[in-house]
Coordinates of C-alpha atoms and ligand atoms in Angstrom, one line a residue:
X1 CA 20.3 1.6 3.6
X2 CA 19.0 5.0 5.3
X3 CA 20.5 3.8 8.7
X4 CA 24.0 4.6 9.4
X5 CA 25.7 4.0 12.9
X6 CA 26.6 7.7 14.6
X7 CA 29.1 8.1 17.5
X8 CA 26.3 8.1 19.8
X9 CA 25.2 4.9 19.1
X10 CA 22.1 6.0 18.1
X11 CA 21.1 5.4 14.6
X12 CA 20.8 8.3 12.4
X13 CA 18.5 7.8 9.0
X14 CA 18.8 10.2 5.9
X15 CA 15.8 11.1 3.6
X16 CA 15.9 8.7 0.4
X17 CA 14.4 11.7 -1.4
X18 CA 16.5 14.7 -0.5
X19 CA 19.3 13.3 1.9
X20 CA 18.1 15.3 4.7
X21 CA 18.1 14.1 8.4
X22 CA 15.1 11.8 9.3
X23 CA 13.8 12.2 12.9
X24 CA 12.1 8.7 13.8
X25 CA 8.6 9.0 15.7
X26 CA 7.3 5.3 15.8
X27 CA 8.8 2.1 15.9
X28 CA 6.9 -1.0 15.2
X29 CA 9.5 -3.6 16.3
X30 CA 11.0 -6.7 14.2
X31 CA 8.6 -7.5 11.5
X32 CA 8.7 -10.3 8.8
X33 CA 7.9 -9.9 5.3
X34 CA 4.2 -9.0 5.3
X35 CA 3.3 -11.0 1.9
X36 CA 5.5 -14.0 2.7
X37 CA 2.9 -16.6 3.5
X38 CA 4.7 -19.8 5.2
X39 CA 3.9 -23.4 4.1
X40 CA 2.9 -25.5 7.2
X41 CA 5.3 -28.0 6.2
X42 CA 8.4 -26.1 6.0
X43 CA 9.5 -24.0 9.1
X44 CA 11.6 -22.0 7.2
X45 CA 13.8 -19.2 8.9
X46 CA 11.9 -16.1 8.1
X47 CA 13.7 -12.5 7.4
X48 CA 13.1 -10.2 9.8
X49 CA 13.9 -6.4 10.1
X50 CA 13.1 -3.3 12.2
X51 CA 9.9 -1.6 10.7
X52 CA 10.2 2.3 12.1
X53 CA 9.3 5.5 10.6
X54 CA 10.5 9.0 10.8
X55 CA 10.0 12.4 8.9
X56 CA 12.4 14.3 6.9
X57 CA 13.7 17.5 8.6
X58 CA 14.2 18.9 5.0
X59 CA 11.3 17.6 2.9
X60 CA 8.7 16.5 5.3
X61 CA 8.6 13.0 3.7
X62 CA 7.4 10.7 6.1
X63 CA 9.5 7.2 5.3
X64 CA 10.9 4.0 7.0
X65 CA 14.4 4.1 8.3
X66 CA 15.3 0.7 7.1
X67 CA 15.0 -0.7 3.5
X68 CA 14.1 -4.4 2.5
X69 CA 15.7 -5.6 -0.6
X70 CA 13.1 -5.6 -3.7
X71 CA 13.6 -9.0 -4.7
X72 CA 12.9 -10.3 -1.3
X73 CA 9.3 -8.6 -1.5
X74 CA 8.2 -8.8 -5.3
X75 CA 9.0 -12.5 -6.3
X76 CA 7.6 -15.1 -8.7
X77 CA 4.9 -16.1 -5.8
X78 CA 4.1 -12.2 -4.7
X79 CA 0.5 -13.4 -3.6
X80 CA -1.3 -10.1 -3.8
X81 CA -3.6 -10.0 -6.8
X82 CA -5.5 -6.3 -7.2
X83 CA -8.7 -8.1 -9.0
X84 CA -9.7 -9.7 -5.2
X85 CA -12.1 -7.1 -4.7
X86 CA -15.2 -6.2 -6.8
X87 CA -14.9 -2.4 -5.6
X88 CA -11.3 -2.1 -6.9
X89 CA -12.0 -3.6 -10.2
X90 CA -14.6 -0.8 -10.4
X91 CA -12.0 1.5 -9.3
X92 CA -9.4 0.8 -11.8
X93 CA -11.8 0.3 -14.6
X94 CA -13.3 3.9 -14.1
X95 CA -9.8 5.4 -13.7
X96 CA -8.7 3.6 -17.2
X97 CA -12.2 5.4 -18.2
X98 CA -10.8 8.7 -16.9
X99 CA -7.6 8.7 -18.5
X100 CA -9.1 7.6 -21.6
X101 CA -11.6 10.8 -21.6
X102 CA -8.8 13.1 -20.3
X103 CA -5.2 12.4 -21.4
X104 CA -5.0 9.5 -23.9
X105 CA -7.1 11.8 -26.3
X106 CA -4.2 12.2 -29.0
X107 CA -4.0 10.3 -32.2
X108 CA -2.1 7.2 -30.8
X109 CA -1.8 7.3 -27.5
X110 CA 0.7 5.4 -25.2
X111 CA 0.1 4.6 -21.7
X112 CA 2.9 3.0 -19.3
X113 CA 1.7 1.3 -15.8
X114 CA 4.0 0.7 -13.3
X115 CA 3.1 -1.9 -10.9
X116 CA 0.3 -3.2 -13.2
X117 CA -0.1 -6.4 -11.2
X118 CA -2.8 -8.7 -12.9
X119 CA -3.6 -6.0 -15.1
X120 CA -6.7 -4.9 -13.3
X121 CA -6.4 -1.6 -14.8
X122 CA -4.7 -2.1 -18.5
X123 CA -7.2 -4.8 -19.5
X124 CA -9.7 -1.9 -20.0
X125 CA -7.0 -0.2 -22.3
X126 CA -6.3 -3.4 -24.2
X127 CA -10.0 -3.9 -24.7
X128 CA -9.8 -0.3 -26.5
X129 CA -7.0 -1.5 -28.4
X130 CA -4.9 1.3 -26.8
X131 CA -1.0 0.8 -27.1
X132 CA 0.1 0.5 -23.2
X133 CA 2.6 -1.4 -21.6
X134 CA 2.8 -2.5 -17.6
X135 CA 5.6 -3.0 -15.4
X136 CA 5.4 -5.8 -13.2
X137 CA 8.3 -7.7 -11.6
X138 CA 6.2 -10.4 -9.7
X139 CA 6.2 -13.2 -12.1
X140 CA 3.1 -14.8 -11.2
X141 CA 0.5 -11.9 -11.1
X142 CA 2.3 -10.5 -14.3
X143 CA 1.3 -13.9 -16.0
X144 CA -2.0 -13.1 -15.2
X145 CA -2.1 -9.7 -16.7
X146 CA -0.8 -11.4 -19.8
X147 CA -3.3 -13.8 -20.1
X148 CA -5.9 -11.0 -20.2
X149 CA -4.2 -9.4 -23.3
X150 CA -2.4 -7.0 -21.4
X151 CA 1.4 -6.3 -22.6
X152 CA 3.6 -6.8 -19.8
X153 CA 7.4 -6.6 -19.0
X154 CA 8.5 -8.7 -15.8
X155 CA 10.7 -6.1 -14.9
X156 CA 11.3 -3.4 -12.4
X157 CA 10.7 0.4 -13.4
X158 CA 13.7 2.2 -12.9
X159 CA 15.8 4.7 -14.9
X160 CA 17.5 2.0 -17.1
X161 CA 14.3 0.3 -18.0
X162 CA 12.2 3.5 -18.6
X163 CA 14.8 4.7 -21.1
X164 CA 14.6 1.6 -22.9
X165 CA 11.2 1.8 -23.5
X166 CA 11.6 5.3 -24.7
X167 CA 13.6 4.2 -27.3
X168 CA 11.5 0.9 -28.2
X169 CA 8.1 2.8 -27.9
X170 CA 8.7 6.5 -28.5
X171 CA 7.3 9.3 -25.6
X172 CA 4.6 8.2 -23.0
X173 CA 1.2 10.3 -22.6
X174 CA 0.7 9.0 -19.1
X175 CA 2.7 7.0 -16.8
X176 CA 0.6 5.5 -13.9
X177 CA 1.2 3.7 -10.9
X178 CA -1.4 2.6 -8.3
X179 CA -0.1 1.6 -4.6
X180 CA 3.3 1.2 -6.3
X181 CA 5.2 4.7 -6.1
X182 CA 5.0 4.4 -2.2
X183 CA 6.7 0.8 -2.2
X184 CA 10.0 2.1 -4.1
X185 CA 12.8 3.7 -1.7
X186 CA 14.7 4.2 -4.9
X187 CA 12.0 7.1 -6.1
X188 CA 14.7 9.3 -7.7
X189 CA 15.4 6.6 -10.3
X190 CA 11.7 6.5 -10.9
X191 CA 11.4 10.2 -11.3
X192 CA 14.3 10.5 -13.4
X193 CA 12.6 7.4 -15.9
X194 CA 9.2 9.2 -15.8
X195 CA 11.6 12.5 -16.8
X196 CA 13.1 10.3 -19.8
X197 CA 9.7 8.2 -20.8
X198 CA 7.1 11.2 -20.6
X199 CA 5.7 13.1 -24.0
X200 CA 6.5 17.1 -23.8
X201 CA 2.8 17.5 -22.4
X202 CA 2.4 13.9 -20.7
X203 CA 1.4 13.6 -17.0
X204 CA 3.1 11.1 -14.0
X205 CA -0.3 10.2 -12.1
X206 CA -0.1 8.0 -9.2
X207 CA -2.1 7.1 -6.3
X208 CA -1.0 6.0 -2.8
X209 CA -2.5 5.9 0.9
X210 CA -2.6 9.3 2.5
X211 CA -0.1 10.4 5.4
X212 CA -3.1 12.7 6.3
X213 CA -5.7 10.2 6.5
X214 CA -3.1 7.5 8.4
X215 CA -2.8 9.9 11.0
X216 CA -6.1 11.0 11.5
X217 CA -7.5 7.1 11.3
X218 CA -4.6 5.9 13.3
X219 CA -4.2 3.3 10.6
X220 CA -0.5 2.1 11.6
X221 CA -1.1 -0.9 9.7
X222 CA -0.5 0.8 6.3
X223 CA 3.1 0.9 7.8
X224 CA 5.0 -2.3 6.5
X225 CA 7.7 -3.4 4.6
X226 CA 6.3 -3.0 1.0
X227 CA 5.3 0.6 2.1
X228 CA 8.1 2.6 2.4
X229 CA 6.8 6.3 1.8
X230 CA 3.9 7.9 3.4
X231 CA 3.1 10.4 1.1
X232 CA 1.6 14.1 1.4
X233 CA 0.7 17.1 -1.0
X234 CA 3.7 18.9 0.5
X235 CA 6.4 16.2 0.7
X236 CA 5.3 14.8 -3.2
X237 CA 5.3 18.5 -3.9
X238 CA 9.1 18.9 -3.0
X239 CA 10.2 15.7 -4.5
X240 CA 8.5 16.7 -8.0
X241 CA 10.1 20.0 -8.0
X242 CA 13.5 17.9 -7.4
X243 CA 13.1 16.3 -11.0
X244 CA 11.9 19.3 -12.9
X245 CA 8.5 18.2 -12.3
X246 CA 5.4 20.1 -10.8
X247 CA 2.8 18.8 -8.9
X248 CA -0.5 20.0 -10.8
X249 CA -3.3 18.4 -9.5
X250 CA -4.5 16.5 -6.1
X251 CA -7.3 14.2 -5.7
X252 CA -8.4 12.3 -2.6
X253 CA -9.8 8.9 -3.0
X254 CA -12.0 6.7 -0.6
X255 CA -10.1 3.2 -1.4
X256 CA -7.8 1.5 1.0
X257 CA -8.9 3.8 3.9
X258 CA -8.0 7.5 1.8
X259 CA -5.3 8.0 -0.7
X260 CA -4.5 10.7 -2.9
X261 CA -3.9 10.6 -6.5
X262 CA -1.3 13.3 -7.6
X263 CA -0.8 14.6 -10.9
X264 CA 2.7 15.8 -12.4
X265 CA 4.0 17.5 -15.3
X266 CA 6.9 19.2 -16.8
X267 CA 7.6 22.4 -15.0
X268 CA 6.0 25.0 -17.1
X269 CA 3.3 22.8 -19.1
X270 CA 0.5 23.0 -17.1
X271 CA -1.0 25.4 -14.3
X272 CA -1.5 23.9 -11.0
X273 CA -4.9 23.3 -9.8
X274 CA -5.9 25.5 -6.9
X275 CA -6.5 22.0 -5.2
X276 CA -3.0 22.0 -4.6
X277 CA -2.3 25.2 -2.8
X278 CA -5.7 24.5 -0.6
X279 CA -4.2 21.0 0.5
X280 CA -0.8 22.2 1.4
X281 CA -2.2 24.9 3.3
X282 CA -4.3 22.4 5.3
X283 CA -1.4 20.0 5.6
X284 CA 0.6 23.0 7.1
X285 CA -2.2 23.8 9.7
X286 CA -2.5 20.3 10.9
X287 CA 0.9 20.1 11.3
X288 CA 1.6 16.5 9.0
X289 CA 5.3 17.4 8.7
X290 CA 5.5 18.5 12.6
X291 CA 7.5 15.7 14.3
X292 CA 5.3 16.6 17.2
X293 CA 2.1 15.8 15.7
X294 CA 3.4 12.3 14.5
X295 CA 4.8 11.6 18.0
X296 CA 0.8 11.8 19.1
X297 CA -0.1 9.6 16.4
X298 CA 2.3 7.3 17.7
X299 CA 1.1 7.7 21.2
X300 CA -2.5 6.9 19.7
X301 CA -1.1 3.8 18.1
X302 CA 0.3 2.4 21.5
X303 CA -3.0 3.2 22.7
X304 CA -4.6 1.2 20.0
X305 CA -2.5 -1.8 20.7
X306 CA -3.0 -2.0 24.3
X307 CA -6.9 -1.8 23.9
X308 CA -6.7 -4.2 21.3
X309 CA -4.6 -6.9 23.1
X310 CA -7.0 -6.4 26.3
X311 CA -9.9 -7.1 24.1
X312 CA -8.6 -10.3 22.8
X313 CA -7.2 -11.5 26.0
X314 CA -10.6 -10.7 27.6
X315 CA -12.4 -12.7 25.5
X316 CA -10.3 -15.6 25.2
X317 CA -10.5 -15.6 29.1
X318 CA -14.1 -15.9 28.9
X319 CA -14.3 -18.6 26.4
X320 CA -15.4 -16.8 23.0
X321 CA -14.1 -17.6 19.8
X322 CA -12.1 -14.9 17.7
X323 CA -11.2 -15.7 14.1
X324 CA -10.0 -12.9 11.4
X325 CA -11.0 -11.8 7.9
X326 CA -8.5 -10.8 5.2
X327 CA -5.0 -11.9 5.4
X328 CA -3.8 -8.5 4.4
X329 CA -0.3 -7.3 4.3
X330 CA -1.2 -4.6 6.7
X331 CA -2.2 -7.6 9.1
X332 CA 1.4 -8.5 9.5
X333 CA 2.1 -5.3 11.4
X334 CA -0.9 -5.7 13.3
X335 CA -0.1 -9.3 14.5
X336 CA 3.4 -8.7 15.2
X337 CA 3.2 -5.6 17.0
X338 CA 0.4 -6.7 18.9
X339 CA 1.7 -10.3 19.7
X340 CA -1.3 -11.6 18.5
X341 CA -0.9 -15.3 17.7
X342 CA -3.2 -18.5 17.5
X343 CA -4.0 -18.1 21.2
X344 CA -5.9 -15.2 20.7
X345 CA -7.0 -15.6 17.1
X346 CA -7.9 -18.9 15.8
X347 CA -7.3 -18.4 11.8
X348 CA -7.8 -16.0 9.4
X349 CA -10.6 -16.2 6.3
X350 CA -9.2 -15.1 2.9
X351 CA -10.4 -15.8 -0.7
X352 CA -7.0 -15.9 -2.1
X353 CA -6.0 -18.8 -3.4
X354 CA -2.3 -18.2 -3.1
X355 CA -2.6 -17.5 0.5
X356 CA -4.9 -20.3 1.7
X357 CA -3.5 -23.4 3.7
X358 CA -0.5 -21.3 4.6
X359 CA 0.6 -19.4 7.3
X360 CA 0.6 -15.8 8.2
X361 CA 4.0 -14.2 8.3
X362 CA 5.4 -14.1 12.0
X363 CA 2.5 -14.5 13.7
X364 CA 2.1 -17.9 11.9
X365 CA -2.3 -18.0 12.0
X366 CA -3.5 -20.4 9.6
X367 CA -4.9 -19.2 6.4
X368 CA -8.6 -20.6 5.5
X369 CA -10.6 -20.1 2.4
X370 CA -13.4 -17.5 2.9
X371 CA -16.0 -19.8 1.6
X372 CA -15.3 -21.8 4.9
X373 CA -16.4 -18.7 6.9
X374 CA -19.9 -20.0 7.6
X375 CA -21.9 -21.8 10.5
X376 CA -20.7 -22.6 12.9
X377 CA -19.4 -19.1 13.1
X378 CA -17.1 -18.1 15.5
X379 CA -18.2 -15.5 18.2
X380 CA -16.1 -12.5 16.7
X381 CA -14.4 -11.7 13.8
X382 CA -11.3 -9.2 13.8
X383 CA -11.4 -7.3 10.5
X384 CA -7.9 -7.4 9.0
X385 CA -9.4 -6.2 5.7
X386 CA -11.2 -3.1 7.3
X387 CA -10.5 -0.9 3.6
X388 CA -13.0 -3.4 2.2
X389 CA -15.4 -3.6 5.1
X390 CA -18.7 -2.6 3.2
X391 CA -18.0 -5.0 0.5
X392 CA -17.0 -7.9 3.2
X393 CA -19.7 -6.9 5.3
X394 CA -22.3 -7.1 2.7
X395 CA -21.4 -10.5 1.4
X396 CA -21.1 -11.7 5.2
X397 CA -24.3 -10.4 6.5
X398 CA -25.5 -13.8 7.8
X399 CA -22.6 -13.9 10.3
X400 CA -24.1 -10.9 12.1
X401 CA -27.6 -11.9 11.8
X402 CA -26.6 -15.1 13.7
X403 CA -25.2 -13.3 16.5
X404 CA -21.6 -12.8 15.3
X405 CA -19.7 -9.5 16.1
X406 CA -16.9 -7.5 14.3
X407 CA -14.1 -6.2 15.7
X408 CA -12.3 -3.1 14.1
X409 CA -9.4 -1.2 15.2
X410 CA -9.4 1.5 12.9
X411 CA -9.7 4.5 14.2
X412 CA -10.1 2.7 17.3
X413 CA -11.1 -0.5 18.8
X414 CA -14.4 -1.2 18.5
X415 CA -17.1 -4.1 18.5
X416 CA -20.0 -3.9 16.1
Ligands
SAH1 N1 -1.2 -1.5 -9.0 C1 -2.1 -2.4 -8.3 C2 -1.0 -3.2 -7.6 C3 -0.1 -2.6 -6.0 S1 0.7 -4.0 -5.2 C4 -3.1 -2.3 -7.4 O1 -3.0 -0.7 -6.9 O2 -3.8 -3.1 -6.7 C5 2.5 -3.5 -5.7 C6 2.8 -3.9 -7.2 O3 4.2 -3.3 -7.2 C7 3.3 -5.4 -7.2 O4 2.5 -6.3 -8.0 C8 4.8 -5.3 -7.3 O5 5.5 -6.6 -8.0 C9 5.1 -4.4 -8.1 N2 6.4 -3.3 -8.2 C10 7.1 -3.0 -7.0 N3 8.1 -2.4 -7.4 C11 8.0 -2.2 -8.5 C12 8.9 -1.4 -9.4 N4 9.9 -0.8 -9.4 N5 8.4 -1.5 -11.0 C13 7.3 -1.8 -11.1 N6 6.3 -2.7 -10.3 C14 6.9 -2.7 -9.2
TMP2 P1 -5.6 -5.4 0.7 O1 -6.1 -4.8 2.0 O2 -4.1 -5.1 0.8 O3 -6.1 -5.1 -0.5 O4 -6.2 -6.9 0.8 C1 -7.3 -7.6 1.0 C2 -7.0 -9.2 1.2 O5 -8.2 -9.3 1.9 C3 -6.7 -9.9 0.3 O6 -5.7 -10.9 0.9 C4 -7.9 -10.4 -0.1 C5 -9.1 -10.5 1.0 N1 -10.5 -10.2 0.7 C6 -11.3 -11.3 1.0 O7 -10.9 -12.8 1.5 N2 -12.6 -11.5 0.8 C7 -12.9 -10.0 0.0 O8 -14.1 -9.8 0.0 C8 -11.9 -8.8 -0.2 C9 -12.6 -7.6 -0.9 C10 -10.8 -9.1 0.2
ZN3 ZN1 13.5 14.9 2.5

């Protein structure tokens, strides 16, 4: 755990990357496991932890102050399927094609993916007969990947498992991870694994939600148990350097509300792109590692909670019906931090069979199949899956045509 008791009674947290002191800036209270959907019959005791985030005073890494054990989050029945969105399927197919064109050009290239989930990216590699291996500790999604012809190990990637792969398969030209590295508090072990596994001129490419977008959009719901780190170019370069690697490229991505794809290479192997210094310069000007700037973000987050709960209570009091759309992991933070229960939002519609018929963690909103979202529509739909807004609003255009209204809370509360 990052926290330790001090004689002052105030908990002090230490950076999981560099050991520096982590200064807290936002406390989102007691939270359940964000992807643990409950069966209505079983009123099981839920696991709760304290969700608070801070910034390392030495390396600038924004991070959670309490760790949730990984086995509680990434289990056999982990319910998130990466292929659930058309936009994301296209994104990962294009990613595979870019890697094939730019990096996997040698005679018998080898690519390893950390957190391959249902194989959404590696399917494209398998289709071309490219030597690949996915690490995916969550059993059911890993089985789905295998059913699509993907080679997968139901195992956590870390220093040990990486070195076993090096022995069995030889060096990797690319190690890729999407929305996974930020889930891993023991990131040092992963980086040591990458150092062992990568070919001399190989690259470690990973993409995760960007702290700059979270702050700019007030998207506090990116903060939940699985998201331990909130990366930026400044903090990632420092992290890479402490493992004999260099940040050689950064690319902004529009998915999941704004991400960055980072490319790491062994020190001295590749010339960093000018984009790296440009982005770090911009982060310094914006003060993205300053505690005071992050405190201002926290103040805006409190404002979003106030506006959202006021709106939902007003709608309830005037007799309007409100449902939600997208039982996202992010929404666990929104419902539990804002105190949104079934009295304010009747149910959540979602396309994932593994979530349907269950209750959302903590807040216990019933999850209904998204096919059931139809006439008679609720008056309002709170869009928890705001990162998929375009895709969802296009599919559900009849809702607005019949007078329904969407409620958004990123970057501010608005009804459209
Ligand atoms: N890459 C997919 C999945 C992201 S969800 C996408 O972008 O949509 C994160 C995934 O990482 C989960 O499927 C989880 O089981 C997996 N995971 C968590 N820790 C891991 C580790 N140490 N090694 C490999 N996979 C891990
Ligand atoms: P994510 O924001 O973490 O990707 O989660 C998206 C959730 O929203 C996931 O549970 C699937 C659901 N969803 C729908 O119900 N309909 C859709 O059209 C899309 C894209 C997602
Ligand atoms: Zn640090």
